mmCIF file of C-alpha atoms in Angstrom:
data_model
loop_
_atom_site.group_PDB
_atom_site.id
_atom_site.type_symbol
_atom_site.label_atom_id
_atom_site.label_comp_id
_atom_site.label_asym_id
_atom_site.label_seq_id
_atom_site.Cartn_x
_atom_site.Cartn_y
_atom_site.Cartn_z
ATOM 1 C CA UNK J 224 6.969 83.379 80.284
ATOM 2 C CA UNK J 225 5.145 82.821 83.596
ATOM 3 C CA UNK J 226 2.899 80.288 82.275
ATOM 4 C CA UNK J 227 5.510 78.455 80.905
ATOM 5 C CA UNK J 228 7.656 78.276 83.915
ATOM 6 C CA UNK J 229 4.476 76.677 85.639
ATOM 7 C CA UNK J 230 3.775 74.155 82.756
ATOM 8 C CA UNK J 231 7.725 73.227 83.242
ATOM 9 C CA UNK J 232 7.134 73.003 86.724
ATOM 10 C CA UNK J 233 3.700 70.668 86.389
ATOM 11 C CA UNK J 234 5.508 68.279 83.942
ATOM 12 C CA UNK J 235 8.440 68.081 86.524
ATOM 13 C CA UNK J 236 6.270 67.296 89.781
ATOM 14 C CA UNK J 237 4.093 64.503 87.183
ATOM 15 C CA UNK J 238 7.198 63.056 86.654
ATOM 16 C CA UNK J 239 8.173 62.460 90.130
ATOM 17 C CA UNK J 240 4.974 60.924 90.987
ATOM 18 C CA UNK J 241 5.301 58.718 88.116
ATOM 19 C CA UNK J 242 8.930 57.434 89.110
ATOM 20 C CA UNK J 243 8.018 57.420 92.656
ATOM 21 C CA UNK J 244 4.977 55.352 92.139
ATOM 22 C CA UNK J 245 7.062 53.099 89.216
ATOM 23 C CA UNK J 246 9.192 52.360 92.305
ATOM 24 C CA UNK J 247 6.549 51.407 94.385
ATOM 25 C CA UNK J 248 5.471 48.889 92.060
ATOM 26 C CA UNK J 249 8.655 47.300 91.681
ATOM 27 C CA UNK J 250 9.152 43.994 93.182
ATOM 28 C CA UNK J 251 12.631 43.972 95.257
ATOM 29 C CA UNK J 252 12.166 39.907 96.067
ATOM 30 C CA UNK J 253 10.133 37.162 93.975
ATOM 31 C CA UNK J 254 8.968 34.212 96.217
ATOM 32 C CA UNK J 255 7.053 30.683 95.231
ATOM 33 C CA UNK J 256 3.846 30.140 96.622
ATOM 34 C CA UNK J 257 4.491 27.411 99.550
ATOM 35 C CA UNK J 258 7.606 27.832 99.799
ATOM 36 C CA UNK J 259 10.229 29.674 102.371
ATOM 37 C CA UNK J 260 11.930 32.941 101.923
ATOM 38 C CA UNK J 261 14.428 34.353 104.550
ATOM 39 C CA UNK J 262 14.814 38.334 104.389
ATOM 40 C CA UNK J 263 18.527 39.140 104.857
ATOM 41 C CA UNK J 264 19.591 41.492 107.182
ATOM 42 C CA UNK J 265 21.248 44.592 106.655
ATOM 43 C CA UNK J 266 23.614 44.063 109.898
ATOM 44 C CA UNK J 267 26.378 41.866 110.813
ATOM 45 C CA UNK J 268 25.277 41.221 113.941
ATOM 46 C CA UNK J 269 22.963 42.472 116.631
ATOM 47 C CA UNK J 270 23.558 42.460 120.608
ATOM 48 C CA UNK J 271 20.824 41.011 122.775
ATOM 49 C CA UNK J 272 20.201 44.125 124.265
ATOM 50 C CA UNK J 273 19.817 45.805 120.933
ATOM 51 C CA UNK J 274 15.944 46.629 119.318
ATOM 52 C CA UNK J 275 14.664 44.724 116.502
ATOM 53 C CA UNK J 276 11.385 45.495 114.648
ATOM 54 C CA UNK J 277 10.069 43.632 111.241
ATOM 55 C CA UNK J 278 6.784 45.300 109.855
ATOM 56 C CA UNK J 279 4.498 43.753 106.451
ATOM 57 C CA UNK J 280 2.222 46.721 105.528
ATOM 58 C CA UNK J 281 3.613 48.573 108.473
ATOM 59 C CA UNK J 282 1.601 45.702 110.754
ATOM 60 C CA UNK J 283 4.557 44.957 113.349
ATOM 61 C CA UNK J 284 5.365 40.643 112.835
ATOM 62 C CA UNK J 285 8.006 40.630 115.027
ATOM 63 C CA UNK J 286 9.452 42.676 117.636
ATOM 64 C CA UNK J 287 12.175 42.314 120.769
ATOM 65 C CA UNK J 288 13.690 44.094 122.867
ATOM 66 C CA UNK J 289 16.226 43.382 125.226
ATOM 67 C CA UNK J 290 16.338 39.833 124.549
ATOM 68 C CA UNK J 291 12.754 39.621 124.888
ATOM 69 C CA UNK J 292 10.249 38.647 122.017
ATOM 70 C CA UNK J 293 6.824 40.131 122.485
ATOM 71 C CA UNK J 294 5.773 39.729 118.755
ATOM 72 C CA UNK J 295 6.756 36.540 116.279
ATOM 73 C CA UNK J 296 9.217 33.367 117.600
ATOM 74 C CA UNK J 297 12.817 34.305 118.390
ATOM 75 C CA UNK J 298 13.428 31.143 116.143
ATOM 76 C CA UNK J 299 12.548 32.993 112.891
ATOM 77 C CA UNK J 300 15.253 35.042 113.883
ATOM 78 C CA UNK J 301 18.804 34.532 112.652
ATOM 79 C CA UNK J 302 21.893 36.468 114.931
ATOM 80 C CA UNK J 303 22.195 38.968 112.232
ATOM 81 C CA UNK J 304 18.291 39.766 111.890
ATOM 82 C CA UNK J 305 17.617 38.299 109.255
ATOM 83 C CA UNK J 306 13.772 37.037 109.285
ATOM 84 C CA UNK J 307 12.431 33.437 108.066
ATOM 85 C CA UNK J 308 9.004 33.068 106.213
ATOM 86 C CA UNK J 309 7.648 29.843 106.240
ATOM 87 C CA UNK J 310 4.706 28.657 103.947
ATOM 88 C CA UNK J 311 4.318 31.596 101.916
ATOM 89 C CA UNK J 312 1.220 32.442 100.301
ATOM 90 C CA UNK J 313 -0.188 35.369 97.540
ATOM 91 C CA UNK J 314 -1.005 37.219 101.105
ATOM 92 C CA UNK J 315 2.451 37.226 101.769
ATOM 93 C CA UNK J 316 3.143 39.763 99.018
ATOM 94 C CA UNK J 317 4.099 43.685 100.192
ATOM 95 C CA UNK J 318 6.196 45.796 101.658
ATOM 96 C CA UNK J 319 8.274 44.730 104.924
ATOM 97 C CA UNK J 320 10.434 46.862 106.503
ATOM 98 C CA UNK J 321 12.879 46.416 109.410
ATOM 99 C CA UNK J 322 14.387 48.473 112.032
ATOM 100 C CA UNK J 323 17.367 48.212 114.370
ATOM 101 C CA UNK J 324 17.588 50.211 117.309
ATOM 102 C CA UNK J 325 20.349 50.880 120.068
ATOM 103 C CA UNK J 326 18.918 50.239 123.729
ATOM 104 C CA UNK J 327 18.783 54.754 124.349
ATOM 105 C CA UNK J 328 16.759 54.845 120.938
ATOM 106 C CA UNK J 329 19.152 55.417 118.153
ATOM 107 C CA UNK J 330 18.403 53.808 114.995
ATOM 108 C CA UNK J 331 20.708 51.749 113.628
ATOM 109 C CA UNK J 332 20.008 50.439 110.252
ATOM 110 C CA UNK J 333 16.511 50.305 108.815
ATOM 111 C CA UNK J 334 15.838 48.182 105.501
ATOM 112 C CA UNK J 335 12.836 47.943 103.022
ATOM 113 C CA UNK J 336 12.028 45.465 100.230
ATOM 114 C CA UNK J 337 9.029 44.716 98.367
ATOM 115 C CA UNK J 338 8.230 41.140 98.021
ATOM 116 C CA UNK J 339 6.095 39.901 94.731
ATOM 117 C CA UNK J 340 4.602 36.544 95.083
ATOM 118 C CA UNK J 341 4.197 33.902 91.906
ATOM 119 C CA UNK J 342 3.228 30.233 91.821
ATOM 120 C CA UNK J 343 5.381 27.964 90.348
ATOM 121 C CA UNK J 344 5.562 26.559 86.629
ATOM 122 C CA UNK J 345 4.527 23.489 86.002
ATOM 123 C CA UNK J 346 5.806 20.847 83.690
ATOM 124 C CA UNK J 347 5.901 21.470 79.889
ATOM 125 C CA UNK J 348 4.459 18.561 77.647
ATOM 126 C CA UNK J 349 6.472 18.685 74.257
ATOM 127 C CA UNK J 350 4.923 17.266 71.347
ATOM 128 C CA UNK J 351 5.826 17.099 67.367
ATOM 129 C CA UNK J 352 3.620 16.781 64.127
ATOM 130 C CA UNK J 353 5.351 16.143 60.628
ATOM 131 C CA UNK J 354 4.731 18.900 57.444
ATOM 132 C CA UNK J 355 5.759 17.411 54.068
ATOM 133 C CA UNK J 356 4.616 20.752 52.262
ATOM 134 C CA UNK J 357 7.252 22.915 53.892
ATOM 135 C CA UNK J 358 9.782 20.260 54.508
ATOM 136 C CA UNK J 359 9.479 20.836 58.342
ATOM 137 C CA UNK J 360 9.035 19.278 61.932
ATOM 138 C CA UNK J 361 6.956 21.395 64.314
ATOM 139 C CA UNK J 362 7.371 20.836 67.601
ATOM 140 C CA UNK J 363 4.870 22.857 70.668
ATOM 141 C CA UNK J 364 5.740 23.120 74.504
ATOM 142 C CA UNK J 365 2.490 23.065 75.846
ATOM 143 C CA UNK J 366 1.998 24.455 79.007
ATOM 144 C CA UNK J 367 -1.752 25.747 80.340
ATOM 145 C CA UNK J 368 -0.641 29.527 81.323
ATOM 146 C CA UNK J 369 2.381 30.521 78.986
ATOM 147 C CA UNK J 370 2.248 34.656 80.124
ATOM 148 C CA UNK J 371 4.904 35.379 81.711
ATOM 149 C CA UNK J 372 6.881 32.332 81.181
ATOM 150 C CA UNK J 373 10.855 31.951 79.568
ATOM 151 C CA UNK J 374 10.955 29.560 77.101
ATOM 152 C CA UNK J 375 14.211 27.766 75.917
ATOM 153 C CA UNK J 376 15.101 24.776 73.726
ATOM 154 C CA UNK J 377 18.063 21.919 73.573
ATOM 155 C CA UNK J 378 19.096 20.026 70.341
ATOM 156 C CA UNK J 379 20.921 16.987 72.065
ATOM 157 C CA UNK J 380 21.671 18.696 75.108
ATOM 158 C CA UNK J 381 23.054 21.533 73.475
ATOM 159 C CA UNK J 382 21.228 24.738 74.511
ATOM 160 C CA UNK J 383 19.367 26.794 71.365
ATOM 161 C CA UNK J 384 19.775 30.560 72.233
ATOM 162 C CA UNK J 385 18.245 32.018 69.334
ATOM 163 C CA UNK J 386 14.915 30.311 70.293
ATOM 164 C CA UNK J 387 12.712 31.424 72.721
ATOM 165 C CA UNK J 388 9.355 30.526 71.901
ATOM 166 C CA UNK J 389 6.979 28.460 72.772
ATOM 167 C CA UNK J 390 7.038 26.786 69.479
ATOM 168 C CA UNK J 391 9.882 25.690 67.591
ATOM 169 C CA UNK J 392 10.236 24.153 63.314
ATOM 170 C CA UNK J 393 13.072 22.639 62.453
ATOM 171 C CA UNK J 394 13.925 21.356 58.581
ATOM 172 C CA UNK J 395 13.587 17.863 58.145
ATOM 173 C CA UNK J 396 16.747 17.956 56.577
ATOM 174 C CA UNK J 397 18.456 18.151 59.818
ATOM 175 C CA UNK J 398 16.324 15.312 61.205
ATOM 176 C CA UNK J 399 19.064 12.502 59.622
ATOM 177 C CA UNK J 400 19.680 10.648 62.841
ATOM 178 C CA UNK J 401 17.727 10.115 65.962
ATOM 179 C CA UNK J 402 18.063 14.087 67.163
ATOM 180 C CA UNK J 403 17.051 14.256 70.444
ATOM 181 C CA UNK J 404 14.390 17.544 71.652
ATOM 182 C CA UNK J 405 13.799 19.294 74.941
ATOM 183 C CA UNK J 406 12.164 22.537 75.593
ATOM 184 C CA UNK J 407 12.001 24.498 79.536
ATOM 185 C CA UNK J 408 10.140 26.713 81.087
ATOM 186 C CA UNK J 409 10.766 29.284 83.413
ATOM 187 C CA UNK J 410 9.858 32.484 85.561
ATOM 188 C CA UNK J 411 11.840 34.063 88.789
ATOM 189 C CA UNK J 412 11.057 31.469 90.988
ATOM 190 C CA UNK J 413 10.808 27.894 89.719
ATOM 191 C CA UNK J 414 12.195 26.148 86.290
ATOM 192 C CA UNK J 415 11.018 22.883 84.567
ATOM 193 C CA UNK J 416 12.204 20.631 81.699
ATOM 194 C CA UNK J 417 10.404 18.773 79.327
ATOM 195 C CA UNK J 418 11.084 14.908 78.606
ATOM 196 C CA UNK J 419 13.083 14.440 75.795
ATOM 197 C CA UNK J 420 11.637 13.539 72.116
ATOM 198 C CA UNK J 421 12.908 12.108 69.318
ATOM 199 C CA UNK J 422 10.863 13.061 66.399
ATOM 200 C CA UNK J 423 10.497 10.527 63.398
ATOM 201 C CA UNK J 424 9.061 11.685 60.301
ATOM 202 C CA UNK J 425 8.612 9.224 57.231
ATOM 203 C CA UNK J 426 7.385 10.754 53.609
ATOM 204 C CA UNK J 427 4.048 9.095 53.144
ATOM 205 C CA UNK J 428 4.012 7.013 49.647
ATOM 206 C CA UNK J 429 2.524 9.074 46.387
ATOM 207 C CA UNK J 430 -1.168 8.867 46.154
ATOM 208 C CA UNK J 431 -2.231 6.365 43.040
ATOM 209 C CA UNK J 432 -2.692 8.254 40.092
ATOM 210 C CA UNK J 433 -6.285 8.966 39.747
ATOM 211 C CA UNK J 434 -8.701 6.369 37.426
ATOM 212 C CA UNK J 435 -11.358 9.184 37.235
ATOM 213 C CA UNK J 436 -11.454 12.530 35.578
ATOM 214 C CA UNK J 437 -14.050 13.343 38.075
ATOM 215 C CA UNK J 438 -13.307 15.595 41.169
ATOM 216 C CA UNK J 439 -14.292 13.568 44.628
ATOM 217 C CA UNK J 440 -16.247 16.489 45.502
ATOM 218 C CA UNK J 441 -18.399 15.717 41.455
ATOM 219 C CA UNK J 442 -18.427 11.818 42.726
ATOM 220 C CA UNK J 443 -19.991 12.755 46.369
ATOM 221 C CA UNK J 444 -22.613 14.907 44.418
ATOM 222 C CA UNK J 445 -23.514 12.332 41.774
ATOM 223 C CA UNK J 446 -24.007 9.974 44.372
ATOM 224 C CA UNK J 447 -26.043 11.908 46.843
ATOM 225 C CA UNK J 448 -28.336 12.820 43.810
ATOM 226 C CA UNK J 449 -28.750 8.597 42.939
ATOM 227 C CA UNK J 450 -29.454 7.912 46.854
ATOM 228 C CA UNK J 451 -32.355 10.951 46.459
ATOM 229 C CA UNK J 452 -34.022 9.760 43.163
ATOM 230 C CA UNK J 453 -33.979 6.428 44.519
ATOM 231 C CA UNK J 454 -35.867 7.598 47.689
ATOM 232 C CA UNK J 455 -38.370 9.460 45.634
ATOM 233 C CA UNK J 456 -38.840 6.772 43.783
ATOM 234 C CA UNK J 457 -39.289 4.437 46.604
ATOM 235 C CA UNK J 458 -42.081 7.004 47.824
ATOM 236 C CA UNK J 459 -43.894 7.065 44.935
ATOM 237 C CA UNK J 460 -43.909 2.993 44.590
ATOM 238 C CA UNK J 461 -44.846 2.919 48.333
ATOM 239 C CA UNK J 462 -48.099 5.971 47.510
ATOM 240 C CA UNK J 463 -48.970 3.454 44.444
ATOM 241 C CA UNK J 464 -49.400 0.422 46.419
ATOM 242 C CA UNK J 465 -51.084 1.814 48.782
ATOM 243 C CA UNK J 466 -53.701 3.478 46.495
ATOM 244 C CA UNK J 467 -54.336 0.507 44.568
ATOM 245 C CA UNK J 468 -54.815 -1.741 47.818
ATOM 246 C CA UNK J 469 -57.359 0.866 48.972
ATOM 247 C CA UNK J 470 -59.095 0.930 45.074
ATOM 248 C CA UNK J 471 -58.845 -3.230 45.470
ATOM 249 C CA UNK J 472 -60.556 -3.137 49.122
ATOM 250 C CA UNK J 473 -63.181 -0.966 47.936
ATOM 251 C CA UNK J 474 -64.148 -3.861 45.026
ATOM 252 C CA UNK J 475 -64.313 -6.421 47.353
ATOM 253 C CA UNK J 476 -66.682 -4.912 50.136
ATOM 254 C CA UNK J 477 -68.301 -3.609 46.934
ATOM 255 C CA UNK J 478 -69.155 -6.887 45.554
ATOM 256 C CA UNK J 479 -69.822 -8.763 49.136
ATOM 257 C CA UNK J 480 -72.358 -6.070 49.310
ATOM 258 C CA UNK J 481 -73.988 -6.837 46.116
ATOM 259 C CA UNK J 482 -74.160 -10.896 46.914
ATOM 260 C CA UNK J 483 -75.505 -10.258 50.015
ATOM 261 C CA UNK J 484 -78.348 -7.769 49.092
ATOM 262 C CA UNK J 485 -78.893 -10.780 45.886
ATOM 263 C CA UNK J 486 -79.010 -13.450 48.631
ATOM 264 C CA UNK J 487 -81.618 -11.181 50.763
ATOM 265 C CA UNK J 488 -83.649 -10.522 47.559
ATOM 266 C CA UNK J 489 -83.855 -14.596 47.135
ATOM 267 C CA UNK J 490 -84.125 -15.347 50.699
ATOM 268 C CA UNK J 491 -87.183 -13.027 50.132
ATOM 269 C CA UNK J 492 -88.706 -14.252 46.886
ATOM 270 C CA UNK J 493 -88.679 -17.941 48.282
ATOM 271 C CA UNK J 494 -90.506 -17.256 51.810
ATOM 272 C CA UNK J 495 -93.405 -15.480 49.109
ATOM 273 C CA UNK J 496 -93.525 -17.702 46.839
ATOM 274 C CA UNK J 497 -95.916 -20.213 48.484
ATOM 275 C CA UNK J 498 -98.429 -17.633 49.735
ATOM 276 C CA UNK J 499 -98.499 -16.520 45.860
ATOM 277 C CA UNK J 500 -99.310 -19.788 44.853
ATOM 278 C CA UNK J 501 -102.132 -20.303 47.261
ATOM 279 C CA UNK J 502 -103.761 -17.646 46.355
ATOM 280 C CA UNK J 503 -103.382 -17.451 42.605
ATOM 281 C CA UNK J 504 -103.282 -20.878 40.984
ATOM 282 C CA UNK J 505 -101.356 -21.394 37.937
ATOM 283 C CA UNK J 506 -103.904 -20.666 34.705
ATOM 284 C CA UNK J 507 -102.388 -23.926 33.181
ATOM 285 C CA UNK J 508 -103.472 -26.190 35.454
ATOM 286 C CA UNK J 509 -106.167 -29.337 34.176
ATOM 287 C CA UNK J 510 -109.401 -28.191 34.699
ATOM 288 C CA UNK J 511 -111.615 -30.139 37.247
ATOM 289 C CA UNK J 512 -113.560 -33.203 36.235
ATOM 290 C CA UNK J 513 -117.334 -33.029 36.094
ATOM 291 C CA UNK J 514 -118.888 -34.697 39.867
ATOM 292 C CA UNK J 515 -120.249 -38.364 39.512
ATOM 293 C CA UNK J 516 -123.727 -38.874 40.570
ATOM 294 C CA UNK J 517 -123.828 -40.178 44.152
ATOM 295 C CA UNK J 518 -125.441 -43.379 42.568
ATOM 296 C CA UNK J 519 -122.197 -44.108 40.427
ATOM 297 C CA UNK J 520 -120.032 -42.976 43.194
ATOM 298 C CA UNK J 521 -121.610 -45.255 45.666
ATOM 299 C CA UNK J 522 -121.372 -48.093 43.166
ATOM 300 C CA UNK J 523 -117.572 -48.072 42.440
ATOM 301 C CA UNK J 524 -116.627 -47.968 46.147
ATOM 302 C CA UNK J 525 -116.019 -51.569 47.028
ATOM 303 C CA UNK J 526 -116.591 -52.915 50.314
ATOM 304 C CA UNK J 527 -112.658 -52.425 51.125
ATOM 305 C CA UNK J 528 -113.069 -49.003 50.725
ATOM 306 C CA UNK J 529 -116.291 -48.746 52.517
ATOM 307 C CA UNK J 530 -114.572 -50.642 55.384
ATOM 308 C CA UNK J 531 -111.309 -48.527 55.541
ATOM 309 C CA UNK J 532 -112.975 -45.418 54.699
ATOM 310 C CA UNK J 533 -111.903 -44.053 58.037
ATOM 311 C CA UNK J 534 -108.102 -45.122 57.622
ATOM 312 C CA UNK J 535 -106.044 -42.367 55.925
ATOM 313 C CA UNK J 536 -105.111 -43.628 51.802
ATOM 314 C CA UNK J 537 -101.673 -45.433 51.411
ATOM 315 C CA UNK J 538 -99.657 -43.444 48.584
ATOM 316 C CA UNK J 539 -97.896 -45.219 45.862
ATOM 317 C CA UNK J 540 -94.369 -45.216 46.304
ATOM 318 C CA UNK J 541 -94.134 -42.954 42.935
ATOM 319 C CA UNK J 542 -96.492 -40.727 44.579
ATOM 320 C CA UNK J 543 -94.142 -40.777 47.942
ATOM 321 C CA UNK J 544 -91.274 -39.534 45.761
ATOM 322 C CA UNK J 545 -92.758 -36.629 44.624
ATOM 323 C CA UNK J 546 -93.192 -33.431 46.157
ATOM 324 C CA UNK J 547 -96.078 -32.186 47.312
ATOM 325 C CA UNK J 548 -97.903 -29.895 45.616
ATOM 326 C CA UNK J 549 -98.412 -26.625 47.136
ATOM 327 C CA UNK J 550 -101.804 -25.734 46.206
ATOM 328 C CA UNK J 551 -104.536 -27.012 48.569
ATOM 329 C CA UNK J 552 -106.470 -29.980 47.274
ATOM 330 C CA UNK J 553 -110.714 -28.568 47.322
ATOM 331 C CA UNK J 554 -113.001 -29.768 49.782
ATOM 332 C CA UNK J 555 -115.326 -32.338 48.961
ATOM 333 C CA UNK J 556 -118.111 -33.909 50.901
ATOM 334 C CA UNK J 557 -118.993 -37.519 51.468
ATOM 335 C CA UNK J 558 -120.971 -39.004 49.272
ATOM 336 C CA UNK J 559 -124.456 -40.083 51.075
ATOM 337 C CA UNK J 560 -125.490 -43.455 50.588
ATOM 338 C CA UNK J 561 -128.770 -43.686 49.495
ATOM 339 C CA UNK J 562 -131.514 -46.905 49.803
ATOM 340 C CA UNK J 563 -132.199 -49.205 46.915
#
């Protein structure tokens, strides 16, 4: 029984912790970031002579006595107490408490908030997009941090209370008209409105029947498989060419190399030829005619002859035209005259 008086008791003292710190969580005040908030007081009035002392996080902001002000400006200070916060900023969130004193040290009132700060919301964009499959117009109020935010909507300026979210669908049915959209946005310190739209959805005209019993998705296919067999076969065109120009290039320095080793055989055969000659006469030729006598010799030379034996013979123009022969002419010696 004991031990279940103490669990009783446990649960109890957890649950005052809980609510207590629940409490301390709650915000009393909600302020905008920039803005100012004045903290009513909790009097009607103060005398001059009275003791007034506002603390944030039980640091001491303001504090007079009488009718001086050592801490703060007097002009943040209403005649009732009530204190003015200009400029306020996230640091500006937490508890503040104040307390009013009589000049021989009895309290008078004492008051304590605790003040949340948010920033403000900004403007909503509202935009629309048309769904002919479920007969609908969907229309989005964009904003860039929806947590937190109220959302409501107006059908020409008539307030929607059944809708509260961000996104609304309406049947196009009730679209006859120009109907006229807004949607706002909201938290405990600052509200904003849309601009109004005026959605117009028109049904697109059917599709054309289709020509084809083939799919688009069969007609993609069939052509991506034509635009890759006639690649491959523009490869295998392009390897072709290039083989035979290379088979075609080999000919040619081929046969250049074959006329020029025949024209360096030739070249060869004519600069031998005479030396051949020279040395081995052809087996053909006449044979040589038996030597006159001096006697006879000396008798046919005429006195011409004699005379221009020293002057080199005068060819016959036959014998000019023709070539020379190659093979060396034999040596013969004068003949000797002899005394009759």
């Amino acid at each position: 029984m004991a031990c279940y008086t103490f669990i009783l008791g446990v649960i109890v003292v957890s649950g005052f912790i809980n609510l207590s710190a629940a409490n301390k969580d709650t915000c009393d005040l909600y302020a905008a970031v920039g803005e100012s908030l004045t903290l009513q007081s909790f009097v009607e009035r103060l005398a001059s002579t009275d003791v007034l002392r506002w603390t944030h996080n039980s640091t001491i902001i303001f504090y007079r006595e009488r009718g001086r002000v050592s801490v703060g400006r007097s002009e943040d200070i209403s005649a009732s107490g009530s204190l003015l916060q200009r400029n306020l900023k996230h640091s500006s969130a937490g508890i503040y408490e104040a307390h009013a004193l009589s000049p021989n040290g009895t309290l008078i009132k004492s008051w304590r908030g605790r003040l949340c700060m948010m920033d403000k919301v900004q403007k909503p964009q509202l935009s629309y997009s048309c769904d002919f499959k479920s007969n609908a117009v969907n229309l989005n109020c964009f904003v860039a941090k929806p947590q937190g935010l109220t959302f409501s909507w107006t059908l020409d300026e008539k307030t929607l209370t059944s809708e509260t979210k961000q996104t609304l669908s309406i049947s196009l049915t009730q679209l006859k008209g120009e109907r006229s959209f807004t949607c706002s946005v909201s938290n405990k310190v600052s509200k904003e409105r849309s601009d109004s739209v005026r959605p117009s959805c028109v049904s697109p005209s059917p599709a054309p029947p289709k020509m084809l019993c083939f799919t688009s998705k069969t007609i993609i296919a069939a052509l991506a498989g034509g635009a890759g067999l006639f690649l491959l076969l523009l490869i295998i065109v392009i390897i072709l060419c290039c083989c035979h120009r290379r088979s075609t290039t080999r000919v040619r320095l081929r046969d250049q190399g074959e006329l020029r080793m025949l024209s360096l055989k030739k070249q060869e055969c004519d600069a031998i030829s005479p030396e051949y000659e020279t040395m081995h006469p052809a087996e053909d030729s006449p044979p040589p005619s038996p030597k006159p006598s001096p006697r006879v010799s000396y008798q046919n030379i005429s006195q011409p002859e004699i005379l221009t034996d020293s002057t080199p013979p005068q060819l016959s123009a036959a014998a000019e035209g023709q070539k020379p022969s190659p093979i060396p002419k034999p040596r013969t010696k004068n003949p000797q005259i002899q005394n009759v």
